[in-house]
Amino acid sequence: MAKIWLMKSEPDVYSIDQLIKDKTTWWTGVRNYQARNFMMKEMQLGDIVLFYHSNAEPPGIAGLAKVTTLAQPDPSQFDKKSESFDPKATAQKPNWFCVEVGFERKFKNLISLDELRKNSKLQNLLVLKKGQRLSIQPVEKTDYLEILKMEKK
DNA sequence: GCCAACGTTGGC
DNA sequence: GCCAACGTTGGC
């Protein structure tokens, strides 16, 4: 069964509108081991992605994507010009991996962090926890279904 | 292996 | 722009 994930992106850097244009994108630049392990070890084809706009006005869930290719070495770790360059990584022993995600649907209205907070049914949602900086988070199915309900309101 | 110092994230 | 919270680094 497909798992559900929340993936953060700063819209100034990469927004859901850009994903609409690109149709798919490699989720490069993740440099946190926990987030990497989710992509590397747990994500499966067809997993659902809640596309979250962080550092945005307002922050919130902008729409849906899905995992279209399993984890591959993140090319940005080898690119000296990239901010995500990792001098310790080699082609034989890459340190970082990324999946490819494809656009599914943009919500008519962004579901803001504020709205999510106000929904008392979403107490398990990690993004609502104080100090939760992890850029890729697992989401429980019940929470996902509840979020979809919020979209229709 | 501890932990202080530092860098980053991300809401506000 | 501020700063709390967190992850990582590196000296010991």
PDB file of C-alpha atoms (C1' of nucleotides) in Angstrom:
ATOM      1  CA  MET A   1       0.000   0.000   0.000  1.00  0.00           C
ATOM      2  CA  ALA A   2       1.193   3.410  -0.831  1.00  0.00           C
ATOM      3  CA  LYS A   3       2.730   5.402   1.965  1.00  0.00           C
ATOM      4  CA  ILE A   4       2.168   9.079   2.420  1.00  0.00           C
ATOM      5  CA  TRP A   5       4.859  11.721   2.867  1.00  0.00           C
ATOM      6  CA  LEU A   6       5.088  15.398   3.462  1.00  0.00           C
ATOM      7  CA  MET A   7       7.935  17.046   1.592  1.00  0.00           C
ATOM      8  CA  LYS A   8       8.942  20.617   2.264  1.00  0.00           C
ATOM      9  CA  SER A   9      10.117  23.029  -0.352  1.00  0.00           C
ATOM     10  CA  GLU A  10      10.650  26.742  -0.158  1.00  0.00           C
ATOM     11  CA  PRO A  11       8.523  28.168  -2.965  1.00  0.00           C
ATOM     12  CA  ASP A  12      11.184  30.809  -3.631  1.00  0.00           C
ATOM     13  CA  VAL A  13      13.498  27.926  -4.460  1.00  0.00           C
ATOM     14  CA  TYR A  14      11.068  25.405  -5.949  1.00  0.00           C
ATOM     15  CA  SER A  15       7.300  25.856  -5.847  1.00  0.00           C
ATOM     16  CA  ILE A  16       4.430  23.618  -6.836  1.00  0.00           C
ATOM     17  CA  ASP A  17       3.879  25.863  -9.855  1.00  0.00           C
ATOM     18  CA  GLN A  18       7.354  24.985 -11.017  1.00  0.00           C
ATOM     19  CA  LEU A  19       6.501  21.313 -10.598  1.00  0.00           C
ATOM     20  CA  ILE A  20       3.424  21.865 -12.766  1.00  0.00           C
ATOM     21  CA  LYS A  21       5.703  23.163 -15.516  1.00  0.00           C
ATOM     22  CA  ASP A  22       8.328  20.473 -15.043  1.00  0.00           C
ATOM     23  CA  LYS A  23       5.823  17.627 -14.485  1.00  0.00           C
ATOM     24  CA  THR A  24       8.513  15.738 -12.582  1.00  0.00           C
ATOM     25  CA  THR A  25      11.547  16.730 -10.566  1.00  0.00           C
ATOM     26  CA  TRP A  26      14.430  15.092  -8.718  1.00  0.00           C
ATOM     27  CA  TRP A  27      14.236  15.938  -5.038  1.00  0.00           C
ATOM     28  CA  THR A  28      17.884  16.932  -4.811  1.00  0.00           C
ATOM     29  CA  GLY A  29      19.749  18.729  -2.065  1.00  0.00           C
ATOM     30  CA  VAL A  30      18.444  16.857   0.962  1.00  0.00           C
ATOM     31  CA  ARG A  31      21.337  16.759   3.420  1.00  0.00           C
ATOM     32  CA  ASN A  32      19.767  15.214   6.443  1.00  0.00           C
ATOM     33  CA  TYR A  33      20.234  11.523   7.093  1.00  0.00           C
ATOM     34  CA  GLN A  34      16.780  10.867   8.430  1.00  0.00           C
ATOM     35  CA  ALA A  35      15.182  12.476   5.384  1.00  0.00           C
ATOM     36  CA  ARG A  36      17.612  10.669   3.106  1.00  0.00           C
ATOM     37  CA  ASN A  37      16.775   7.336   4.678  1.00  0.00           C
ATOM     38  CA  PHE A  38      13.103   7.882   4.057  1.00  0.00           C
ATOM     39  CA  MET A  39      13.811   8.409   0.361  1.00  0.00           C
ATOM     40  CA  MET A  40      16.379   5.634   0.142  1.00  0.00           C
ATOM     41  CA  LYS A  41      14.783   2.919   2.185  1.00  0.00           C
ATOM     42  CA  GLU A  42      11.100   3.542   2.516  1.00  0.00           C
ATOM     43  CA  MET A  43       9.707   5.364  -0.464  1.00  0.00           C
ATOM     44  CA  GLN A  44       8.030   3.243  -3.082  1.00  0.00           C
ATOM     45  CA  LEU A  45       6.700   3.984  -6.518  1.00  0.00           C
ATOM     46  CA  GLY A  46       3.307   5.629  -6.297  1.00  0.00           C
ATOM     47  CA  ASP A  47       3.728   6.874  -2.744  1.00  0.00           C
ATOM     48  CA  ILE A  48       1.755  10.035  -2.157  1.00  0.00           C
ATOM     49  CA  VAL A  49       3.525  13.318  -1.441  1.00  0.00           C
ATOM     50  CA  LEU A  50       1.986  16.314   0.266  1.00  0.00           C
ATOM     51  CA  PHE A  51       3.855  19.230  -1.280  1.00  0.00           C
ATOM     52  CA  TYR A  52       4.508  21.665   1.539  1.00  0.00           C
ATOM     53  CA  HIS A  53       5.585  25.265   1.066  1.00  0.00           C
ATOM     54  CA  SER A  54       7.953  26.233   3.857  1.00  0.00           C
ATOM     55  CA  ASN A  55       9.338  29.678   4.534  1.00  0.00           C
ATOM     56  CA  ALA A  56       6.335  30.962   2.650  1.00  0.00           C
ATOM     57  CA  GLU A  57       3.589  33.457   3.276  1.00  0.00           C
ATOM     58  CA  PRO A  58       1.638  31.596   4.415  1.00  0.00           C
ATOM     59  CA  PRO A  59       3.333  28.241   4.884  1.00  0.00           C
ATOM     60  CA  GLY A  60       1.142  25.218   4.134  1.00  0.00           C
ATOM     61  CA  ILE A  61       0.297  22.284   1.903  1.00  0.00           C
ATOM     62  CA  ALA A  62       0.043  23.412  -1.693  1.00  0.00           C
ATOM     63  CA  GLY A  63      -0.966  20.182  -3.396  1.00  0.00           C
ATOM     64  CA  LEU A  64      -0.138  16.591  -4.174  1.00  0.00           C
ATOM     65  CA  ALA A  65       2.641  14.784  -5.953  1.00  0.00           C
ATOM     66  CA  LYS A  66       3.752  11.185  -6.093  1.00  0.00           C
ATOM     67  CA  VAL A  67       6.951   9.201  -6.194  1.00  0.00           C
ATOM     68  CA  THR A  68       7.728   8.408  -9.834  1.00  0.00           C
ATOM     69  CA  THR A  69      11.260   6.980  -9.578  1.00  0.00           C
ATOM     70  CA  LEU A  70      12.983   5.217  -6.696  1.00  0.00           C
ATOM     71  CA  ALA A  71      16.021   6.729  -5.000  1.00  0.00           C
ATOM     72  CA  GLN A  72      19.130   7.362  -7.107  1.00  0.00           C
ATOM     73  CA  PRO A  73      22.407   9.066  -6.169  1.00  0.00           C
ATOM     74  CA  ASP A  74      21.813  12.806  -5.889  1.00  0.00           C
ATOM     75  CA  PRO A  75      23.934  14.376  -8.661  1.00  0.00           C
ATOM     76  CA  SER A  76      24.277  17.653  -6.772  1.00  0.00           C
ATOM     77  CA  GLN A  77      26.648  16.004  -4.281  1.00  0.00           C
ATOM     78  CA  PHE A  78      29.261  15.699  -7.056  1.00  0.00           C
ATOM     79  CA  ASP A  79      28.804  19.209  -8.410  1.00  0.00           C
ATOM     80  CA  LYS A  80      31.446  21.563  -7.038  1.00  0.00           C
ATOM     81  CA  LYS A  81      29.380  24.549  -8.034  1.00  0.00           C
ATOM     82  CA  SER A  82      26.333  23.354  -6.167  1.00  0.00           C
ATOM     83  CA  GLU A  83      25.540  24.468  -2.640  1.00  0.00           C
ATOM     84  CA  SER A  84      24.792  20.823  -1.989  1.00  0.00           C
ATOM     85  CA  PHE A  85      28.273  19.663  -3.032  1.00  0.00           C
ATOM     86  CA  ASP A  86      29.679  17.045  -0.682  1.00  0.00           C
ATOM     87  CA  PRO A  87      33.471  16.644  -0.900  1.00  0.00           C
ATOM     88  CA  LYS A  88      33.297  13.307   0.884  1.00  0.00           C
ATOM     89  CA  ALA A  89      30.964  11.699  -1.631  1.00  0.00           C
ATOM     90  CA  THR A  90      32.297   9.673  -4.565  1.00  0.00           C
ATOM     91  CA  ALA A  91      30.596   8.020  -7.508  1.00  0.00           C
ATOM     92  CA  GLN A  92      31.563   4.641  -6.041  1.00  0.00           C
ATOM     93  CA  LYS A  93      30.278   5.624  -2.655  1.00  0.00           C
ATOM     94  CA  PRO A  94      27.605   8.274  -2.928  1.00  0.00           C
ATOM     95  CA  ASN A  95      26.428   9.760   0.302  1.00  0.00           C
ATOM     96  CA  TRP A  96      23.096  11.246  -0.766  1.00  0.00           C
ATOM     97  CA  PHE A  97      20.110   9.964  -2.650  1.00  0.00           C
ATOM     98  CA  CYS A  98      16.973  11.480  -4.074  1.00  0.00           C
ATOM     99  CA  VAL A  99      13.716  10.260  -5.551  1.00  0.00           C
ATOM    100  CA  GLU A 100      11.878  11.718  -8.503  1.00  0.00           C
ATOM    101  CA  VAL A 101       8.425  13.089  -7.832  1.00  0.00           C
ATOM    102  CA  GLY A 102       5.693  13.880 -10.330  1.00  0.00           C
ATOM    103  CA  PHE A 103       2.969  16.481 -10.170  1.00  0.00           C
ATOM    104  CA  GLU A 104      -0.480  15.227  -9.296  1.00  0.00           C
ATOM    105  CA  ARG A 105      -2.732  18.075  -8.285  1.00  0.00           C
ATOM    106  CA  LYS A 106      -2.583  21.568  -6.891  1.00  0.00           C
ATOM    107  CA  PHE A 107      -5.091  22.368  -4.176  1.00  0.00           C
ATOM    108  CA  LYS A 108      -7.577  25.083  -5.119  1.00  0.00           C
ATOM    109  CA  ASN A 109      -6.550  26.837  -1.957  1.00  0.00           C
ATOM    110  CA  LEU A 110      -3.389  26.211  -0.048  1.00  0.00           C
ATOM    111  CA  ILE A 111      -4.115  24.529   3.277  1.00  0.00           C
ATOM    112  CA  SER A 112      -2.186  26.786   5.588  1.00  0.00           C
ATOM    113  CA  LEU A 113      -0.198  25.729   8.603  1.00  0.00           C
ATOM    114  CA  ASP A 114      -2.591  27.809  10.625  1.00  0.00           C
ATOM    115  CA  GLU A 115      -5.604  25.847   9.361  1.00  0.00           C
ATOM    116  CA  LEU A 116      -3.820  22.565   9.994  1.00  0.00           C
ATOM    117  CA  ARG A 117      -3.119  23.671  13.564  1.00  0.00           C
ATOM    118  CA  LYS A 118      -6.760  24.473  14.101  1.00  0.00           C
ATOM    119  CA  ASN A 119      -7.827  20.973  13.103  1.00  0.00           C
ATOM    120  CA  SER A 120      -7.797  19.031  16.349  1.00  0.00           C
ATOM    121  CA  LYS A 121      -7.906  15.724  14.468  1.00  0.00           C
ATOM    122  CA  LEU A 122      -4.394  16.279  13.166  1.00  0.00           C
ATOM    123  CA  GLN A 123      -2.553  15.888  16.438  1.00  0.00           C
ATOM    124  CA  ASN A 124      -0.158  13.305  15.012  1.00  0.00           C
ATOM    125  CA  LEU A 125       0.918  15.426  12.085  1.00  0.00           C
ATOM    126  CA  LEU A 126       4.633  15.974  12.545  1.00  0.00           C
ATOM    127  CA  VAL A 127       4.781  19.305  10.760  1.00  0.00           C
ATOM    128  CA  LEU A 128       2.651  20.749  13.541  1.00  0.00           C
ATOM    129  CA  LYS A 129       5.120  19.765  16.221  1.00  0.00           C
ATOM    130  CA  LYS A 130       7.250  22.504  17.653  1.00  0.00           C
ATOM    131  CA  GLY A 131      10.758  22.626  16.279  1.00  0.00           C
ATOM    132  CA  GLN A 132      10.065  19.983  13.648  1.00  0.00           C
ATOM    133  CA  ARG A 133      12.566  20.834  10.929  1.00  0.00           C
ATOM    134  CA  LEU A 134      12.736  17.508   9.160  1.00  0.00           C
ATOM    135  CA  SER A 135      12.159  18.244   5.484  1.00  0.00           C
ATOM    136  CA  ILE A 136      10.611  14.869   4.677  1.00  0.00           C
ATOM    137  CA  GLN A 137       8.110  13.419   7.090  1.00  0.00           C
ATOM    138  CA  PRO A 138       5.877  10.356   7.081  1.00  0.00           C
ATOM    139  CA  VAL A 139       2.151  11.102   7.285  1.00  0.00           C
ATOM    140  CA  GLU A 140      -0.483   8.765   8.658  1.00  0.00           C
ATOM    141  CA  LYS A 141      -3.263   7.785   6.324  1.00  0.00           C
ATOM    142  CA  THR A 142      -5.976   9.049   8.671  1.00  0.00           C
ATOM    143  CA  ASP A 143      -4.275  12.438   8.733  1.00  0.00           C
ATOM    144  CA  TYR A 144      -3.963  12.416   4.978  1.00  0.00           C
ATOM    145  CA  LEU A 145      -7.677  11.695   4.553  1.00  0.00           C
ATOM    146  CA  GLU A 146      -8.502  14.450   6.999  1.00  0.00           C
ATOM    147  CA  ILE A 147      -6.343  16.893   5.063  1.00  0.00           C
ATOM    148  CA  LEU A 148      -8.153  15.968   1.855  1.00  0.00           C
ATOM    149  CA  LYS A 149     -11.421  16.761   3.586  1.00  0.00           C
ATOM    150  CA  MET A 150     -10.089  20.170   4.507  1.00  0.00           C
ATOM    151  CA  GLU A 151      -9.421  20.897   0.877  1.00  0.00           C
ATOM    152  CA  LYS A 152     -13.081  20.604  -0.037  1.00  0.00           C
ATOM    153  CA  LYS A 153     -14.271  23.069   2.537  1.00  0.00           C
TER     154      LYS A 153
ATOM    155  C1'  DG B   1      31.563   8.950  23.714  1.00  0.00           C
ATOM    156  C1'  DC B   2      30.611  13.511  25.636  1.00  0.00           C
ATOM    157  C1'  DC B   3      29.253  17.969  24.786  1.00  0.00           C
ATOM    158  C1'  DA B   4      30.169  22.951  23.517  1.00  0.00           C
ATOM    159  C1'  DA B   5      30.191  25.492  19.548  1.00  0.00           C
ATOM    160  C1'  DC B   6      28.452  26.255  15.368  1.00  0.00           C
ATOM    161  C1'  DG B   7      25.327  26.221  11.300  1.00  0.00           C
ATOM    162  C1'  DT B   8      20.674  25.616   9.541  1.00  0.00           C
ATOM    163  C1'  DT B   9      15.673  25.531   9.425  1.00  0.00           C
ATOM    164  C1'  DG B  10      11.611  27.780   9.296  1.00  0.00           C
ATOM    165  C1'  DG B  11       7.760  30.150  11.807  1.00  0.00           C
ATOM    166  C1'  DC B  12       6.849  34.496  13.189  1.00  0.00           C
TER     167       DC B  12
ATOM    168  C1'  DG C   1      15.460  40.028  10.682  1.00  0.00           C
ATOM    169  C1'  DC C   2      14.985  37.407  15.002  1.00  0.00           C
ATOM    170  C1'  DC C   3      15.627  33.428  17.395  1.00  0.00           C
ATOM    171  C1'  DA C   4      14.202  28.678  19.285  1.00  0.00           C
ATOM    172  C1'  DA C   5      15.010  24.206  18.154  1.00  0.00           C
ATOM    173  C1'  DC C   6      17.595  21.004  16.224  1.00  0.00           C
ATOM    174  C1'  DG C   7      21.527  18.438  13.685  1.00  0.00           C
ATOM    175  C1'  DT C   8      26.416  18.186  12.946  1.00  0.00           C
ATOM    176  C1'  DT C   9      31.195  18.812  13.953  1.00  0.00           C
ATOM    177  C1'  DG C  10      35.331  18.280  16.276  1.00  0.00           C
ATOM    178  C1'  DG C  11      38.259  18.712  20.450  1.00  0.00           C
ATOM    179  C1'  DC C  12      39.115  16.192  24.263  1.00  0.00           C
TER     180       DC C  12
END
